[in-house]
Amino acid sequence: MTTPSTQSTNPISARRIPGTDRPRRQAWTDKTPQEILARLRPGHADPMRVLETLIELFNTRHTAREKTVSHKTRAERARFLRRFFLDLKLKAGFHTVPDPRNLGQKHLHAMVQVWQREHLAPATIQTYLSFLRGLASWMNKPGLVLLPARYGLCLEEYQRHEYAQHDKSWSAHGIDVEAILAQVTQYDARIAASMRLMHTLALRRKESVMFRPFEHVAPFEDTGLPAERRKADEYVWIKGKGGRVRWVALETEQQRASVALARSLVTSRDAHLGHPALDLKRNLRRLDYALEKFGITKRLAGTTGHGLRHGNVNDLYESIAGVPSPVRGGGTVAADVDHAARLAVSERAGHSRARASGAYIGAVLPKQPTGNRGPISPL
């Protein structure tokens, strides 16, 4: 078997978004970013041309860390910045679009007021401010973007909900998973198989479409995991957000059956589960269309395809802790048991911190002392 780490890599990634990774211009050879930008004089150069130059020079960079960001983040950040500067004129009332290097507090205050009028979600506002901090760092203005409260935002307008407020699983919304999958199978068996992987292995939609059912399954001995962490003979290799790799044990018959189904649908040993005639973007669009076609949308069903992933990790928490997750009503549980269950949830979902589990299973409830798992005797 060819392990994931030794697979040959196509130089043109199916995940790459066109236009986000252009090669450096020949005219910029041997020139620093400062020298390149100095040619575009403030007050003379087209502000949008200056912005495009900044994006081309710096958009691969992470805002806070010494690393590059994903192609998806690059595309979303570039799209936001272009719209932001145009909206300064179209929505915020400025007569002209400012040169990005002249961006000031009056511009930021005005756009935050626009976002307030449009009732943007707290997570969206946080993302936008993060993108603007990135722009500020490109221009060597690290303190340009202030804390949200300095722009008149109240806590409810900018604070993300770190913990799930309600159960987003399909079962919590009265959806029969098997019945829906049977219907989707009649429409497109590959999409149904992707959804089944989301259901049994807690994969993200993109991970399920890119899953290679032969190449991405390995015996435990090939995982590099310590012997004490062995839970099954075979593991699924997943490369998730931020390039984080995780191994998911094929512990149950349901999990093994979902992989077997995927294998029965692909045309070669190195094929992914998405339709071979479509690129990644179109495969994801087709999956989303199928969910909408069968009524699995936030508006119609109260949840989305992502609810399959939520259902899986909530079930996982209960299987370890012995009580439902907090978002499902919870129950008293020892601190060490709760921590172990949360860590397992985070690992299966592809996160590095146990704290991330709260986005799926809810906030930490009051617990019994560590190791005290029995009922408390009355005095």
Short mmCIF file of C-alpha atoms in Angstrom, two decimals:
data_model
loop_
_atom_site.label_atom_id
_atom_site.label_comp_id
_atom_site.label_asym_id
_atom_site.label_seq_id
_atom_site.Cartn_x
_atom_site.Cartn_y
_atom_site.Cartn_z
CA MET A 1 0.00 0.00 0.00
CA THR A 2 1.12 3.55 -0.73
CA THR A 3 0.87 5.53 2.47
CA PRO A 4 -0.42 9.11 2.33
CA SER A 5 2.99 10.53 3.19
CA THR A 6 4.63 8.88 0.18
CA GLN A 7 2.02 9.65 -2.45
CA SER A 8 3.14 11.64 -5.47
CA THR A 9 1.68 15.12 -5.49
CA ASN A 10 0.11 16.71 -8.52
CA PRO A 11 1.84 20.10 -9.03
CA ILE A 12 -1.55 21.66 -9.77
CA SER A 13 -3.56 20.96 -6.64
CA ALA A 14 -7.27 20.32 -7.01
CA ARG A 15 -7.72 22.54 -3.97
CA ARG A 16 -6.00 25.54 -5.49
CA ILE A 17 -8.18 28.52 -6.26
CA PRO A 18 -7.17 30.13 -9.57
CA GLY A 19 -5.60 33.57 -9.28
CA THR A 20 -4.48 33.30 -5.65
CA ASP A 21 -0.94 32.10 -6.21
CA ARG A 22 0.49 34.03 -9.13
CA PRO A 23 4.27 33.91 -9.64
CA ARG A 24 6.24 37.02 -8.73
CA ARG A 25 6.43 39.48 -11.60
CA GLN A 26 9.69 39.60 -13.53
CA ALA A 27 9.77 43.40 -13.17
CA TRP A 28 9.90 42.94 -9.39
CA THR A 29 13.06 40.85 -9.47
CA ASP A 30 15.66 42.04 -6.93
CA LYS A 31 13.27 44.66 -5.53
CA THR A 32 11.94 44.80 -1.99
CA PRO A 33 8.21 45.27 -1.32
CA GLN A 34 8.98 48.80 -0.13
CA GLU A 35 10.69 49.63 -3.42
CA ILE A 36 7.81 48.18 -5.42
CA LEU A 37 5.24 50.19 -3.47
CA ALA A 38 7.32 53.37 -3.65
CA ARG A 39 6.68 53.43 -7.39
CA LEU A 40 2.97 53.85 -6.64
CA ARG A 41 2.90 57.37 -5.22
CA PRO A 42 0.03 58.18 -2.83
CA GLY A 43 -2.33 60.67 -4.42
CA HIS A 44 -1.23 59.67 -7.91
CA ALA A 45 -1.58 55.89 -8.16
CA ASP A 46 -5.01 54.27 -8.44
CA PRO A 47 -5.89 53.09 -4.89
CA MET A 48 -7.23 49.79 -6.19
CA ARG A 49 -3.98 49.19 -8.06
CA VAL A 50 -2.10 49.78 -4.80
CA LEU A 51 -4.40 47.30 -3.06
CA GLU A 52 -3.86 44.68 -5.76
CA THR A 53 -0.10 45.14 -5.39
CA LEU A 54 -0.32 44.64 -1.63
CA ILE A 55 -2.42 41.52 -2.13
CA GLU A 56 0.01 40.14 -4.67
CA LEU A 57 2.99 40.82 -2.40
CA PHE A 58 1.63 39.72 0.97
CA ASN A 59 -1.62 37.75 0.75
CA THR A 60 0.06 34.39 1.30
CA ARG A 61 1.16 35.45 4.80
CA HIS A 62 -0.53 34.56 8.06
CA THR A 63 -1.56 37.58 10.13
CA ALA A 64 0.13 36.50 13.37
CA ARG A 65 2.39 33.53 12.62
CA GLU A 66 5.38 32.80 10.44
CA LYS A 67 3.54 30.61 7.97
CA THR A 68 1.42 30.79 4.85
CA VAL A 69 -2.36 30.61 4.83
CA SER A 70 -4.61 28.33 2.82
CA HIS A 71 -5.73 29.17 -0.71
CA LYS A 72 -9.27 29.53 0.61
CA THR A 73 -8.18 32.17 3.14
CA ARG A 74 -6.21 34.03 0.47
CA ALA A 75 -9.22 34.16 -1.82
CA GLU A 76 -11.62 35.24 0.95
CA ARG A 77 -9.24 37.90 2.28
CA ALA A 78 -8.56 39.35 -1.17
CA ARG A 79 -12.28 39.40 -1.97
CA PHE A 80 -13.08 41.15 1.32
CA LEU A 81 -10.37 43.81 0.95
CA ARG A 82 -11.50 44.72 -2.57
CA ARG A 83 -15.09 45.02 -1.41
CA PHE A 84 -14.08 46.95 1.73
CA PHE A 85 -12.39 49.75 -0.20
CA LEU A 86 -15.19 50.00 -2.74
CA ASP A 87 -17.77 50.08 0.07
CA LEU A 88 -16.00 53.03 1.67
CA LYS A 89 -17.38 55.03 -1.25
CA LEU A 90 -20.55 53.09 -2.00
CA LYS A 91 -21.82 52.54 1.56
CA ALA A 92 -19.80 54.64 4.01
CA GLY A 93 -20.23 57.97 2.22
CA PHE A 94 -16.64 58.84 1.30
CA HIS A 95 -16.29 60.76 -1.96
CA THR A 96 -13.28 58.77 -3.13
CA VAL A 97 -11.67 55.42 -2.45
CA PRO A 98 -8.62 56.07 -0.23
CA ASP A 99 -5.15 54.79 -0.92
CA PRO A 100 -4.74 51.75 1.40
CA ARG A 101 -1.63 53.38 2.87
CA ASN A 102 -3.79 56.32 3.98
CA LEU A 103 -6.37 54.14 5.70
CA GLY A 104 -7.24 55.68 9.06
CA GLN A 105 -9.58 55.44 12.01
CA LYS A 106 -12.31 57.49 10.31
CA HIS A 107 -12.52 54.85 7.57
CA LEU A 108 -12.60 51.97 10.04
CA HIS A 109 -15.23 53.64 12.24
CA ALA A 110 -17.42 54.33 9.22
CA MET A 111 -17.27 50.76 7.96
CA VAL A 112 -17.99 49.29 11.39
CA GLN A 113 -21.14 51.42 11.45
CA VAL A 114 -22.07 49.95 8.06
CA TRP A 115 -21.62 46.43 9.48
CA GLN A 116 -23.78 47.34 12.46
CA ARG A 117 -26.55 48.58 10.18
CA GLU A 118 -26.32 45.36 8.18
CA HIS A 119 -26.47 43.28 11.40
CA LEU A 120 -23.45 41.16 10.54
CA ALA A 121 -22.79 38.16 12.77
CA PRO A 122 -20.11 38.53 15.49
CA ALA A 123 -17.96 35.87 13.82
CA THR A 124 -18.13 37.77 10.52
CA ILE A 125 -17.07 41.04 12.15
CA GLN A 126 -14.18 39.31 13.91
CA THR A 127 -13.05 37.81 10.60
CA TYR A 128 -13.23 41.18 8.85
CA LEU A 129 -11.21 42.88 11.58
CA SER A 130 -8.64 40.09 11.35
CA PHE A 131 -8.34 40.62 7.59
CA LEU A 132 -7.82 44.34 8.20
CA ARG A 133 -5.13 43.61 10.80
CA GLY A 134 -3.41 41.57 8.13
CA LEU A 135 -3.56 44.50 5.73
CA ALA A 136 -2.17 46.80 8.44
CA SER A 137 0.75 44.44 9.05
CA TRP A 138 1.55 44.45 5.33
CA MET A 139 1.91 48.24 5.54
CA ASN A 140 3.91 48.07 8.78
CA LYS A 141 1.05 49.59 10.80
CA PRO A 142 0.48 46.83 13.39
CA GLY A 143 -1.62 48.96 15.77
CA LEU A 144 -3.95 50.41 13.17
CA VAL A 145 -6.95 48.18 13.91
CA LEU A 146 -8.15 48.72 17.48
CA LEU A 147 -10.18 46.47 19.75
CA PRO A 148 -13.82 46.07 18.63
CA ALA A 149 -15.16 48.03 21.62
CA ARG A 150 -13.19 51.09 20.49
CA TYR A 151 -15.40 51.23 17.41
CA GLY A 152 -18.61 51.31 19.41
CA LEU A 153 -19.35 47.59 19.17
CA CYS A 154 -21.01 46.05 22.20
CA LEU A 155 -19.99 42.61 23.43
CA GLU A 156 -22.94 40.86 21.78
CA GLU A 157 -21.99 42.35 18.41
CA TYR A 158 -18.44 41.04 18.24
CA GLN A 159 -17.97 38.20 20.72
CA ARG A 160 -18.01 34.79 19.09
CA HIS A 161 -19.98 32.02 20.76
CA GLU A 162 -17.13 29.71 21.67
CA TYR A 163 -19.51 27.03 22.90
CA ALA A 164 -22.38 25.45 21.02
CA GLN A 165 -25.68 26.89 22.20
CA HIS A 166 -27.81 24.05 20.84
CA ASP A 167 -27.42 20.59 19.35
CA LYS A 168 -26.85 20.92 15.60
CA SER A 169 -27.01 17.20 14.85
CA TRP A 170 -29.56 15.76 12.44
CA SER A 171 -31.12 13.60 15.15
CA ALA A 172 -31.78 16.67 17.30
CA HIS A 173 -33.81 18.11 14.42
CA GLY A 174 -35.81 14.96 13.81
CA ILE A 175 -33.98 13.97 10.64
CA ASP A 176 -33.70 10.27 9.84
CA VAL A 177 -30.12 9.94 8.61
CA GLU A 178 -30.59 6.59 6.90
CA ALA A 179 -33.77 7.70 5.15
CA ILE A 180 -32.08 10.81 3.73
CA LEU A 181 -28.99 8.86 2.66
CA ALA A 182 -31.20 6.34 0.87
CA GLN A 183 -32.85 9.16 -1.09
CA VAL A 184 -29.53 10.81 -1.89
CA THR A 185 -28.15 7.46 -3.09
CA GLN A 186 -30.83 7.37 -5.78
CA TYR A 187 -29.71 10.83 -6.90
CA ASP A 188 -25.91 10.38 -6.62
CA ALA A 189 -24.28 7.43 -4.87
CA ARG A 190 -20.94 9.21 -4.49
CA ILE A 191 -22.52 12.14 -2.67
CA ALA A 192 -24.41 9.76 -0.39
CA ALA A 193 -21.13 7.96 0.35
CA SER A 194 -19.47 11.29 1.18
CA MET A 195 -22.31 12.13 3.55
CA ARG A 196 -22.01 8.71 5.18
CA LEU A 197 -18.32 9.40 5.87
CA MET A 198 -19.33 12.69 7.47
CA HIS A 199 -21.79 10.73 9.59
CA THR A 200 -19.50 7.88 10.69
CA LEU A 201 -16.06 9.53 10.78
CA ALA A 202 -16.98 13.18 11.49
CA LEU A 203 -15.36 14.36 8.27
CA ARG A 204 -15.86 17.85 6.91
CA ARG A 205 -17.60 18.02 3.53
CA LYS A 206 -14.33 18.87 1.76
CA GLU A 207 -12.50 16.06 3.54
CA SER A 208 -15.17 13.56 2.51
CA VAL A 209 -15.05 14.57 -1.16
CA MET A 210 -11.23 14.41 -1.23
CA PHE A 211 -11.11 11.11 0.65
CA ARG A 212 -9.25 8.33 -1.22
CA PRO A 213 -10.76 5.14 0.20
CA PHE A 214 -7.81 2.93 -0.73
CA GLU A 215 -4.84 5.27 -0.35
CA HIS A 216 -6.05 6.96 2.84
CA VAL A 217 -6.56 3.80 4.90
CA ALA A 218 -3.55 2.32 6.69
CA PRO A 219 -2.84 -0.37 9.29
CA PHE A 220 -2.17 0.90 12.79
CA GLU A 221 1.53 0.06 12.44
CA ASP A 222 1.87 2.66 9.67
CA THR A 223 0.28 5.53 11.59
CA GLY A 224 3.22 6.35 13.83
CA LEU A 225 0.89 6.53 16.84
CA PRO A 226 2.14 5.11 20.17
CA ALA A 227 1.06 1.56 20.97
CA GLU A 228 -1.03 2.63 23.97
CA ARG A 229 -3.28 4.68 21.66
CA ARG A 230 -4.25 1.71 19.50
CA LYS A 231 -8.03 1.45 19.14
CA ALA A 232 -8.37 -0.50 15.88
CA ASP A 233 -6.42 -2.45 13.29
CA GLU A 234 -6.97 0.15 10.57
CA TYR A 235 -7.02 3.93 10.56
CA VAL A 236 -8.16 6.61 8.14
CA TRP A 237 -5.67 9.36 7.28
CA ILE A 238 -7.22 12.82 7.02
CA LYS A 239 -5.56 16.10 6.16
CA GLY A 240 -7.82 18.84 7.47
CA LYS A 241 -7.91 22.60 7.88
CA GLY A 242 -4.56 24.29 8.23
CA GLY A 243 -2.83 21.17 6.92
CA ARG A 244 -3.39 19.35 10.22
CA VAL A 245 -3.21 15.58 9.82
CA ARG A 246 -5.24 13.24 11.98
CA TRP A 247 -5.81 9.50 12.15
CA VAL A 248 -9.35 8.25 12.79
CA ALA A 249 -9.67 4.68 14.03
CA LEU A 250 -12.05 2.37 12.18
CA GLU A 251 -13.51 1.01 15.42
CA THR A 252 -17.10 0.20 14.48
CA GLU A 253 -18.79 -1.84 11.80
CA GLN A 254 -20.53 1.34 10.63
CA GLN A 255 -17.21 3.05 10.05
CA ARG A 256 -15.72 0.10 8.21
CA ALA A 257 -18.85 -0.24 6.08
CA SER A 258 -18.70 3.44 5.07
CA VAL A 259 -15.13 2.97 3.83
CA ALA A 260 -16.08 -0.23 2.01
CA LEU A 261 -18.95 1.60 0.30
CA ALA A 262 -16.60 4.37 -0.81
CA ARG A 263 -14.18 1.78 -2.20
CA SER A 264 -16.95 0.18 -4.23
CA LEU A 265 -17.66 3.49 -5.98
CA VAL A 266 -14.20 4.74 -7.00
CA THR A 267 -12.66 3.70 -10.29
CA SER A 268 -9.04 3.19 -9.22
CA ARG A 269 -6.96 2.65 -6.11
CA ASP A 270 -5.73 6.24 -6.02
CA ALA A 271 -9.08 7.87 -6.86
CA HIS A 272 -10.89 10.27 -4.55
CA LEU A 273 -14.59 9.94 -3.77
CA GLY A 274 -15.62 13.06 -5.68
CA HIS A 275 -16.89 12.68 -9.23
CA PRO A 276 -13.77 12.22 -11.41
CA ALA A 277 -15.09 14.52 -14.15
CA LEU A 278 -15.50 17.47 -11.76
CA ASP A 279 -12.94 19.59 -9.94
CA LEU A 280 -13.11 20.12 -6.19
CA LYS A 281 -15.15 23.30 -6.36
CA ARG A 282 -17.82 21.73 -8.55
CA ASN A 283 -17.90 18.55 -6.47
CA LEU A 284 -18.52 20.61 -3.33
CA ARG A 285 -21.19 22.62 -5.11
CA ARG A 286 -22.91 19.42 -6.21
CA LEU A 287 -22.86 18.09 -2.64
CA ASP A 288 -24.38 21.34 -1.37
CA TYR A 289 -27.03 21.16 -4.09
CA ALA A 290 -27.94 17.62 -3.04
CA LEU A 291 -28.35 18.71 0.58
CA GLU A 292 -30.60 21.55 -0.52
CA LYS A 293 -32.54 19.30 -2.90
CA PHE A 294 -33.44 16.98 -0.02
CA GLY A 295 -34.27 19.76 2.41
CA ILE A 296 -31.14 19.81 4.56
CA THR A 297 -30.67 23.55 4.94
CA LYS A 298 -30.66 25.86 7.94
CA ARG A 299 -33.90 27.45 6.77
CA LEU A 300 -35.80 24.25 6.04
CA ALA A 301 -34.39 21.74 8.53
CA GLY A 302 -32.73 23.91 11.16
CA THR A 303 -29.35 22.34 10.42
CA THR A 304 -26.97 21.64 7.54
CA GLY A 305 -24.75 18.85 6.26
CA HIS A 306 -22.28 19.82 8.98
CA GLY A 307 -24.84 18.49 11.45
CA LEU A 308 -23.69 14.96 10.58
CA ARG A 309 -20.28 15.82 12.01
CA HIS A 310 -21.88 17.33 15.12
CA GLY A 311 -23.94 14.21 15.65
CA ASN A 312 -20.89 11.97 15.43
CA VAL A 313 -18.81 13.82 18.00
CA ASN A 314 -21.73 14.29 20.40
CA ASP A 315 -22.30 10.53 20.28
CA LEU A 316 -18.57 10.02 20.84
CA TYR A 317 -18.63 12.21 23.96
CA GLU A 318 -21.54 10.24 25.40
CA SER A 319 -19.86 6.90 24.69
CA ILE A 320 -16.81 7.98 26.72
CA ALA A 321 -18.38 10.11 29.46
CA GLY A 322 -21.39 7.87 30.01
CA VAL A 323 -23.76 10.84 29.95
CA PRO A 324 -25.10 13.05 27.14
CA SER A 325 -23.00 16.03 26.12
CA PRO A 326 -23.79 19.39 27.76
CA VAL A 327 -25.54 20.63 24.63
CA ARG A 328 -27.83 17.57 24.84
CA GLY A 329 -28.75 18.16 28.46
CA GLY A 330 -25.61 16.81 30.05
CA GLY A 331 -25.22 15.33 33.46
CA THR A 332 -22.77 15.20 36.33
CA VAL A 333 -19.44 13.77 35.25
CA ALA A 334 -15.99 13.53 36.83
CA ALA A 335 -13.53 16.19 35.69
CA ASP A 336 -10.99 13.69 34.36
CA VAL A 337 -13.66 11.79 32.42
CA ASP A 338 -15.03 15.00 30.92
CA HIS A 339 -11.55 16.10 29.88
CA ALA A 340 -10.78 12.74 28.27
CA ALA A 341 -14.07 12.82 26.36
CA ARG A 342 -13.49 16.40 25.19
CA LEU A 343 -9.98 15.58 24.06
CA ALA A 344 -11.30 12.62 22.05
CA VAL A 345 -13.93 14.86 20.43
CA SER A 346 -11.32 17.47 19.50
CA GLU A 347 -8.97 14.86 18.04
CA ARG A 348 -11.66 13.23 15.93
CA ALA A 349 -12.84 16.61 14.68
CA GLY A 350 -9.28 17.60 13.73
CA HIS A 351 -8.49 20.20 16.39
CA SER A 352 -5.37 20.43 18.52
CA ARG A 353 -6.97 21.70 21.76
CA ALA A 354 -9.58 20.03 23.98
CA ARG A 355 -11.18 23.45 24.35
CA ALA A 356 -12.26 23.35 20.69
CA SER A 357 -14.72 20.57 21.53
CA GLY A 358 -17.01 23.16 23.09
CA ALA A 359 -18.06 24.34 19.64
CA TYR A 360 -19.68 20.93 19.14
CA ILE A 361 -20.75 19.67 22.56
CA GLY A 362 -21.28 22.85 24.59
CA ALA A 363 -19.78 24.48 27.65
CA VAL A 364 -18.19 22.65 30.55
CA LEU A 365 -20.77 21.84 33.22
CA PRO A 366 -20.14 21.66 36.98
CA LYS A 367 -18.43 18.34 37.65
CA GLN A 368 -17.76 15.89 40.38
CA PRO A 369 -14.20 15.90 41.73
CA THR A 370 -11.73 13.91 39.67
CA GLY A 371 -12.27 10.19 40.03
CA ASN A 372 -15.56 10.51 41.96
CA ARG A 373 -18.01 9.01 39.50
CA GLY A 374 -20.69 7.76 41.83
CA PRO A 375 -23.69 9.63 43.21
CA ILE A 376 -23.10 11.99 46.10
CA SER A 377 -24.51 10.58 49.34
CA PRO A 378 -26.91 12.84 51.25
CA LEU A 379 -25.73 14.13 54.62
#
